[in-house]
mmCIF file of C-alpha atoms and ligand atoms in Angstrom:
data_model
loop_
_atom_site.group_PDB
_atom_site.id
_atom_site.type_symbol
_atom_site.label_atom_id
_atom_site.label_comp_id
_atom_site.label_asym_id
_atom_site.label_seq_id
_atom_site.Cartn_x
_atom_site.Cartn_y
_atom_site.Cartn_z
ATOM 1 C CA MET Z 1 -29.111 -58.604 46.323
ATOM 2 C CA GLU Z 2 -28.643 -59.366 50.077
ATOM 3 C CA ASN Z 3 -26.284 -56.957 51.749
ATOM 4 C CA SER Z 4 -26.083 -54.781 48.831
ATOM 5 C CA ILE Z 5 -26.128 -51.161 49.261
ATOM 6 C CA LYS Z 6 -27.303 -48.119 47.261
ATOM 7 C CA LEU Z 7 -24.437 -46.580 45.553
ATOM 8 C CA TYR Z 8 -24.153 -42.847 44.763
ATOM 9 C CA TYR Z 9 -23.643 -42.829 40.843
ATOM 10 C CA GLN Z 10 -23.743 -40.372 38.072
ATOM 11 C CA ASN Z 11 -25.494 -41.494 34.813
ATOM 12 C CA PHE Z 12 -25.475 -39.714 31.175
ATOM 13 C CA GLY Z 13 -25.504 -40.427 27.575
ATOM 14 C CA ASP Z 14 -27.512 -42.860 25.375
ATOM 15 C CA GLY Z 15 -26.719 -46.211 24.068
ATOM 16 C CA LEU Z 16 -24.335 -49.015 25.212
ATOM 17 C CA PRO Z 17 -24.535 -49.198 29.099
ATOM 18 C CA VAL Z 18 -20.944 -49.084 30.411
ATOM 19 C CA VAL Z 19 -20.250 -48.784 34.199
ATOM 20 C CA LEU Z 20 -16.730 -47.379 34.831
ATOM 21 C CA ILE Z 21 -15.505 -48.708 38.008
ATOM 22 C CA HIS Z 22 -12.771 -47.172 39.993
ATOM 23 C CA GLY Z 23 -9.982 -48.502 41.895
ATOM 24 C CA TYR Z 24 -8.465 -48.184 45.621
ATOM 25 C CA PRO Z 25 -8.594 -45.619 47.141
ATOM 26 C CA LEU Z 26 -10.317 -43.429 44.760
ATOM 27 C CA ASN Z 27 -13.719 -42.450 43.509
ATOM 28 C CA HIS Z 28 -15.621 -42.092 40.356
ATOM 29 C CA THR Z 29 -14.084 -38.549 39.286
ATOM 30 C CA ILE Z 30 -11.221 -40.319 37.748
ATOM 31 C CA TRP Z 31 -13.161 -41.670 34.972
ATOM 32 C CA LEU Z 32 -14.696 -38.212 34.066
ATOM 33 C CA PRO Z 33 -11.994 -37.330 31.231
ATOM 34 C CA VAL Z 34 -12.850 -40.804 29.501
ATOM 35 C CA ALA Z 35 -16.596 -40.383 30.377
ATOM 36 C CA GLU Z 36 -16.802 -36.987 28.715
ATOM 37 C CA ARG Z 37 -14.987 -38.456 25.438
ATOM 38 C CA LEU Z 38 -17.495 -41.459 25.379
ATOM 39 C CA ALA Z 39 -20.979 -39.535 26.135
ATOM 40 C CA SER Z 40 -20.861 -38.266 22.257
ATOM 41 C CA GLU Z 41 -20.261 -41.718 21.128
ATOM 42 C CA ASN Z 42 -23.442 -43.788 21.679
ATOM 43 C CA PHE Z 43 -22.665 -44.926 25.398
ATOM 44 C CA GLN Z 44 -24.761 -44.764 28.509
ATOM 45 C CA ILE Z 45 -22.250 -43.914 30.895
ATOM 46 C CA ILE Z 46 -22.484 -45.235 34.533
ATOM 47 C CA LEU Z 47 -20.069 -43.866 37.110
ATOM 48 C CA PRO Z 48 -20.657 -45.428 40.817
ATOM 49 C CA ASP Z 49 -18.518 -44.686 43.839
ATOM 50 C CA MET Z 50 -17.904 -48.116 45.094
ATOM 51 C CA ARG Z 51 -18.926 -48.705 48.786
ATOM 52 C CA GLY Z 52 -16.629 -46.733 51.509
ATOM 53 C CA PHE Z 53 -15.381 -44.268 48.609
ATOM 54 C CA GLY Z 54 -16.743 -40.940 47.386
ATOM 55 C CA LEU Z 55 -20.048 -40.364 48.172
ATOM 56 C CA SER Z 56 -21.234 -43.773 48.748
ATOM 57 C CA PRO Z 57 -21.868 -45.058 52.410
ATOM 58 C CA ALA Z 58 -19.050 -47.093 54.307
ATOM 59 C CA PRO Z 59 -21.168 -49.844 56.013
ATOM 60 C CA GLY Z 60 -18.078 -51.242 57.962
ATOM 61 C CA GLY Z 61 -16.823 -54.571 58.199
ATOM 62 C CA THR Z 62 -15.040 -56.067 54.905
ATOM 63 C CA SER Z 63 -15.918 -54.844 51.531
ATOM 64 C CA THR Z 64 -15.531 -58.057 49.702
ATOM 65 C CA MET Z 65 -15.286 -58.049 45.765
ATOM 66 C CA ASP Z 66 -18.242 -60.138 45.975
ATOM 67 C CA LEU Z 67 -20.289 -57.490 47.758
ATOM 68 C CA MET Z 68 -19.222 -54.732 45.599
ATOM 69 C CA ALA Z 69 -20.156 -56.774 42.612
ATOM 70 C CA GLY Z 70 -23.557 -57.213 44.320
ATOM 71 C CA ASP Z 71 -23.665 -53.512 44.592
ATOM 72 C CA VAL Z 72 -23.267 -53.004 40.932
ATOM 73 C CA LEU Z 73 -25.915 -55.549 40.016
ATOM 74 C CA ASN Z 74 -28.141 -53.621 42.468
ATOM 75 C CA LEU Z 75 -27.595 -50.427 40.684
ATOM 76 C CA LEU Z 76 -28.085 -52.217 37.073
ATOM 77 C CA ASP Z 77 -31.634 -53.275 38.409
ATOM 78 C CA GLU Z 78 -32.276 -49.877 39.697
ATOM 79 C CA LEU Z 79 -31.648 -48.582 36.232
ATOM 80 C CA GLY Z 80 -33.552 -51.197 34.381
ATOM 81 C CA ILE Z 81 -30.546 -52.205 32.734
ATOM 82 C CA GLU Z 82 -30.409 -55.900 31.648
ATOM 83 C CA LYS Z 83 -26.797 -56.154 30.434
ATOM 84 C CA ALA Z 84 -23.806 -53.823 30.776
ATOM 85 C CA VAL Z 85 -20.254 -53.511 29.850
ATOM 86 C CA LEU Z 86 -18.013 -53.516 33.165
ATOM 87 C CA VAL Z 87 -14.767 -51.563 32.933
ATOM 88 C CA GLY Z 88 -12.694 -52.016 36.088
ATOM 89 C CA HIS Z 89 -9.650 -50.030 37.037
ATOM 90 C CA SER Z 90 -7.335 -52.152 39.634
ATOM 91 C CA MET Z 91 -9.699 -52.987 42.557
ATOM 92 C CA GLY Z 92 -12.478 -52.036 40.148
ATOM 93 C CA GLY Z 93 -11.114 -54.865 37.843
ATOM 94 C CA TYR Z 94 -11.338 -57.460 40.781
ATOM 95 C CA VAL Z 95 -14.732 -56.211 41.325
ATOM 96 C CA SER Z 96 -15.646 -56.823 37.430
ATOM 97 C CA MET Z 97 -14.201 -60.246 37.440
ATOM 98 C CA ALA Z 98 -16.296 -61.067 40.682
ATOM 99 C CA PHE Z 99 -19.134 -59.869 38.869
ATOM 100 C CA SER Z 100 -18.259 -61.785 35.709
ATOM 101 C CA ARG Z 101 -18.240 -64.938 37.876
ATOM 102 C CA LEU Z 102 -21.490 -64.297 39.773
ATOM 103 C CA TYR Z 103 -23.731 -62.675 37.214
ATOM 104 C CA PRO Z 104 -22.334 -63.621 33.757
ATOM 105 C CA GLY Z 105 -25.720 -63.172 32.122
ATOM 106 C CA ARG Z 106 -25.766 -59.488 33.023
ATOM 107 C CA LEU Z 107 -22.201 -58.833 31.379
ATOM 108 C CA ALA Z 108 -22.049 -57.449 27.682
ATOM 109 C CA GLY Z 109 -18.235 -57.038 27.683
ATOM 110 C CA LEU Z 110 -15.214 -56.276 29.909
ATOM 111 C CA GLY Z 111 -12.455 -53.768 30.491
ATOM 112 C CA LEU Z 112 -9.659 -54.478 32.720
ATOM 113 C CA VAL Z 113 -7.341 -51.664 33.294
ATOM 114 C CA CYS Z 114 -4.203 -51.931 35.220
ATOM 115 C CA THR Z 115 -5.429 -54.766 37.179
ATOM 116 C CA GLN Z 116 -4.679 -58.501 37.811
ATOM 117 C CA ALA Z 117 -6.314 -61.868 38.259
ATOM 118 C CA SER Z 118 -4.149 -63.491 41.034
ATOM 119 C CA ALA Z 119 -4.746 -63.087 44.556
ATOM 120 C CA ASP Z 120 -2.307 -61.553 47.161
ATOM 121 C CA SER Z 121 0.535 -63.389 48.483
ATOM 122 C CA PRO Z 122 0.393 -64.086 52.373
ATOM 123 C CA GLU Z 123 2.932 -60.933 52.735
ATOM 124 C CA LYS Z 124 0.749 -58.785 50.724
ATOM 125 C CA ARG Z 125 -2.422 -59.921 52.586
ATOM 126 C CA GLN Z 126 -0.662 -59.209 56.070
ATOM 127 C CA GLU Z 127 0.299 -55.899 54.986
ATOM 128 C CA ARG Z 128 -3.112 -54.744 53.782
ATOM 129 C CA LEU Z 129 -4.440 -56.120 57.128
ATOM 130 C CA ASN Z 130 -1.843 -53.925 58.823
ATOM 131 C CA THR Z 131 -2.421 -50.863 56.798
ATOM 132 C CA ALA Z 132 -6.242 -51.375 57.609
ATOM 133 C CA ARG Z 133 -5.614 -51.475 61.361
ATOM 134 C CA GLN Z 134 -3.426 -48.270 61.137
ATOM 135 C CA VAL Z 135 -5.562 -46.246 59.240
ATOM 136 C CA LEU Z 136 -8.700 -46.829 61.482
ATOM 137 C CA LYS Z 137 -6.304 -45.550 64.576
ATOM 138 C CA GLN Z 138 -4.448 -42.892 62.687
ATOM 139 C CA GLY Z 139 -6.531 -41.751 59.900
ATOM 140 C CA THR Z 140 -5.934 -41.548 56.252
ATOM 141 C CA GLN Z 141 -3.061 -38.959 56.193
ATOM 142 C CA ARG Z 142 -0.151 -41.387 55.635
ATOM 143 C CA ILE Z 143 -1.908 -43.066 52.644
ATOM 144 C CA SER Z 144 -2.608 -39.626 51.179
ATOM 145 C CA GLU Z 145 1.211 -38.802 51.258
ATOM 146 C CA SER Z 146 2.652 -42.061 50.199
ATOM 147 C CA MET Z 147 0.160 -43.488 47.525
ATOM 148 C CA PRO Z 148 -0.067 -40.589 44.779
ATOM 149 C CA ALA Z 149 3.458 -41.004 43.858
ATOM 150 C CA ARG Z 150 3.072 -44.833 43.337
ATOM 151 C CA LEU Z 151 0.124 -44.000 41.004
ATOM 152 C CA ALA Z 152 1.312 -41.478 38.759
ATOM 153 C CA GLU Z 153 4.215 -39.158 37.789
ATOM 154 C CA ASN Z 154 2.319 -36.033 36.853
ATOM 155 C CA GLY Z 155 2.058 -33.463 39.673
ATOM 156 C CA GLU Z 156 -1.548 -32.236 38.994
ATOM 157 C CA ILE Z 157 -2.804 -35.772 38.952
ATOM 158 C CA ARG Z 158 -0.806 -36.598 42.286
ATOM 159 C CA ASP Z 159 -2.576 -33.647 43.978
ATOM 160 C CA ALA Z 160 -5.736 -34.668 42.739
ATOM 161 C CA VAL Z 161 -5.308 -38.162 44.022
ATOM 162 C CA ALA Z 162 -4.206 -36.800 47.332
ATOM 163 C CA GLU Z 163 -7.224 -34.810 47.613
ATOM 164 C CA ILE Z 164 -9.486 -37.843 46.932
ATOM 165 C CA ILE Z 165 -7.740 -39.912 49.572
ATOM 166 C CA ARG Z 166 -7.951 -37.171 52.291
ATOM 167 C CA ARG Z 167 -11.606 -36.994 51.739
ATOM 168 C CA THR Z 168 -12.092 -40.918 52.090
ATOM 169 C CA THR Z 169 -13.132 -42.258 55.442
ATOM 170 C CA PRO Z 170 -10.828 -44.674 57.406
ATOM 171 C CA GLU Z 171 -13.713 -47.087 57.533
ATOM 172 C CA GLY Z 172 -13.955 -47.070 53.663
ATOM 173 C CA ILE Z 173 -10.305 -47.323 53.046
ATOM 174 C CA ALA Z 174 -9.924 -50.544 55.839
ATOM 175 C CA GLY Z 175 -13.172 -52.191 54.352
ATOM 176 C CA ALA Z 176 -11.682 -52.391 50.752
ATOM 177 C CA LEU Z 177 -8.065 -53.453 52.026
ATOM 178 C CA ARG Z 178 -9.812 -56.140 54.035
ATOM 179 C CA GLY Z 179 -11.717 -57.120 50.789
ATOM 180 C CA MET Z 180 -8.980 -57.161 48.437
ATOM 181 C CA ALA Z 181 -6.938 -59.154 51.092
ATOM 182 C CA GLU Z 182 -9.474 -62.018 50.891
ATOM 183 C CA ARG Z 183 -10.226 -62.029 47.159
ATOM 184 C CA PRO Z 184 -9.574 -65.421 45.552
ATOM 185 C CA ASP Z 185 -7.241 -65.914 42.615
ATOM 186 C CA PHE Z 186 -9.511 -65.374 39.371
ATOM 187 C CA THR Z 187 -7.024 -67.074 36.929
ATOM 188 C CA GLU Z 188 -8.797 -70.434 36.690
ATOM 189 C CA TRP Z 189 -11.828 -68.326 35.839
ATOM 190 C CA LEU Z 190 -10.660 -66.313 33.092
ATOM 191 C CA ALA Z 191 -11.221 -69.074 30.240
ATOM 192 C CA SER Z 192 -15.116 -69.020 31.271
ATOM 193 C CA ILE Z 193 -15.591 -65.379 30.041
ATOM 194 C CA LYS Z 194 -17.076 -65.521 26.836
ATOM 195 C CA VAL Z 195 -17.793 -61.764 26.308
ATOM 196 C CA PRO Z 196 -15.225 -59.426 24.411
ATOM 197 C CA ALA Z 197 -12.842 -57.857 26.844
ATOM 198 C CA VAL Z 198 -10.021 -55.552 26.316
ATOM 199 C CA VAL Z 199 -7.109 -55.613 28.861
ATOM 200 C CA ILE Z 200 -5.372 -52.365 29.218
ATOM 201 C CA HIS Z 201 -1.727 -51.954 30.730
ATOM 202 C CA GLY Z 202 0.318 -48.595 31.582
ATOM 203 C CA MET Z 203 3.647 -49.529 30.390
ATOM 204 C CA LEU Z 204 5.374 -47.330 33.283
ATOM 205 C CA ASP Z 205 2.791 -49.088 35.972
ATOM 206 C CA LYS Z 206 4.609 -49.864 39.317
ATOM 207 C CA ILE Z 207 1.783 -51.689 40.798
ATOM 208 C CA THR Z 208 0.626 -54.421 38.443
ATOM 209 C CA PRO Z 209 3.236 -56.099 36.177
ATOM 210 C CA LEU Z 210 2.852 -56.325 32.421
ATOM 211 C CA GLU Z 211 2.851 -60.233 32.646
ATOM 212 C CA ASN Z 212 -0.177 -60.202 34.772
ATOM 213 C CA SER Z 213 -1.906 -58.252 31.730
ATOM 214 C CA GLU Z 214 -0.715 -60.383 29.330
ATOM 215 C CA LEU Z 215 -1.822 -63.529 31.099
ATOM 216 C CA MET Z 216 -5.340 -62.169 31.358
ATOM 217 C CA SER Z 217 -5.403 -61.410 27.659
ATOM 218 C CA ARG Z 218 -4.259 -64.900 26.484
ATOM 219 C CA LEU Z 219 -6.642 -66.606 28.792
ATOM 220 C CA ILE Z 220 -9.848 -64.758 28.075
ATOM 221 C CA CYS Z 221 -11.253 -65.827 24.929
ATOM 222 C CA ARG Z 222 -12.459 -62.806 22.951
ATOM 223 C CA SER Z 223 -9.769 -60.421 24.428
ATOM 224 C CA TRP Z 224 -6.779 -58.305 23.395
ATOM 225 C CA LEU Z 225 -4.312 -56.148 24.950
ATOM 226 C CA VAL Z 226 -3.827 -52.603 24.674
ATOM 227 C CA ARG Z 227 -0.301 -51.201 25.995
ATOM 228 C CA ILE Z 228 -0.209 -47.486 26.872
ATOM 229 C CA PRO Z 229 3.522 -46.466 26.694
ATOM 230 C CA ASP Z 230 3.268 -43.148 28.571
ATOM 231 C CA ALA Z 231 1.052 -44.076 31.403
ATOM 232 C CA HIS Z 232 1.631 -45.498 34.925
ATOM 233 C CA HIS Z 233 -1.168 -46.719 37.202
ATOM 234 C CA LEU Z 234 -3.790 -44.465 36.067
ATOM 235 C CA PRO Z 235 -4.138 -44.306 32.296
ATOM 236 C CA MET Z 236 -7.728 -43.103 32.428
ATOM 237 C CA LEU Z 237 -6.203 -39.591 33.679
ATOM 238 C CA GLU Z 238 -2.727 -39.733 31.883
ATOM 239 C CA ASN Z 239 -3.984 -40.747 28.508
ATOM 240 C CA PRO Z 240 -7.837 -40.641 28.325
ATOM 241 C CA GLU Z 241 -7.821 -40.536 24.642
ATOM 242 C CA SER Z 242 -6.269 -44.140 24.047
ATOM 243 C CA VAL Z 243 -8.605 -45.512 26.887
ATOM 244 C CA ALA Z 244 -11.568 -44.108 25.285
ATOM 245 C CA HIS Z 245 -10.409 -45.376 21.834
ATOM 246 C CA ALA Z 246 -10.293 -48.764 23.547
ATOM 247 C CA MET Z 247 -13.574 -48.640 24.770
ATOM 248 C CA ILE Z 248 -15.092 -47.805 21.429
ATOM 249 C CA GLU Z 249 -13.021 -50.512 19.865
ATOM 250 C CA LEU Z 250 -14.785 -52.848 22.759
ATOM 251 C CA ALA Z 251 -18.421 -51.595 21.594
ATOM 252 C CA GLN Z 252 -17.404 -52.569 18.004
ATOM 253 C CA LYS Z 253 -16.375 -56.145 19.048
ATOM 254 C CA ILE Z 254 -19.540 -56.500 21.145
ATOM 255 C CA SER Z 255 -21.722 -55.424 18.235
ATOM 256 C CA GLN Z 256 -19.889 -57.880 15.701
ATOM 257 C CA ASN Z 257 -21.177 -60.782 18.298
ATOM 258 C CA LYS Z 258 -18.553 -63.172 16.990
ATOM 259 C CA PRO Z 259 -18.581 -66.518 19.072
ATOM 260 C CA CYS Z 260 -15.368 -67.527 21.092
ATOM 261 C CA ASP Z 261 -13.602 -69.905 18.591
ATOM 262 C CA ARG Z 262 -11.025 -71.425 21.269
HETATM 263 C C1 MLT K 1 -6.155 -50.133 43.135
HETATM 264 O O1 MLT K 1 -5.408 -49.168 42.391
HETATM 265 O O2 MLT K 1 -7.218 -50.462 43.034
HETATM 266 C C2 MLT K 1 -4.874 -51.087 43.904
HETATM 267 O O3 MLT K 1 -3.768 -50.576 43.716
HETATM 268 C C3 MLT K 1 -5.088 -52.323 43.975
HETATM 269 C C4 MLT K 1 -4.433 -53.208 44.723
HETATM 270 O O4 MLT K 1 -3.921 -52.619 45.644
HETATM 271 O O5 MLT K 1 -4.319 -54.182 44.427
#
């Protein structure tokens, strides 16, 4: 894939390949509690750091959702995997939807966690571009102070997230902000997704509204919605048991191989 880069990743377990894609401005470690639960359940778990995050390079410029989807394709090629389930959290969900549009033949199933198909409003887009400029000038400290409280209630989770953000480069954060700002609306595309898909919503999420999750689960043919009552924007850390359970159900639906009947 042109312009794709080699991502840092962890890879363990045997069985159905599942790529767990983190959101902004995080890294693969947010998925470890779910990954540990799935590793004993016939899954091959792949945990990449997206470009600009964790231990993956930050090539600069704009990290579009299409470029990040290309990086995931590159990783599947490197691992010799023909088809994988993509599970994306928030920005990772935008990347997974971009992947489903660009490389539908490489997708076995989809998990969309605390994410949305809609594009940004003009105001939100401008806010992201302003934040990108500010981070490049002043560093990541302001984001590491303000963001964790929007993601979860639990103090330990907030501290872990703040530490991840402090370790992220301004270039990585700015690239993803610009990429999210220019992402297209995926709503029209949802009806074309024919693989089984689970939509997971944290009922206390302050970032993605429930209506957006309901819309995605209504429009994707073989999908269903899992509401997690005690979770905010990070159900994979706040309630990893329920998220892992949803992944096991997703694997069952994939093996049943029922056609889309809409
Ligand atoms: C994320 O968690 O990836 C971000 O909150 C997504 C966004 O800002 O749209």
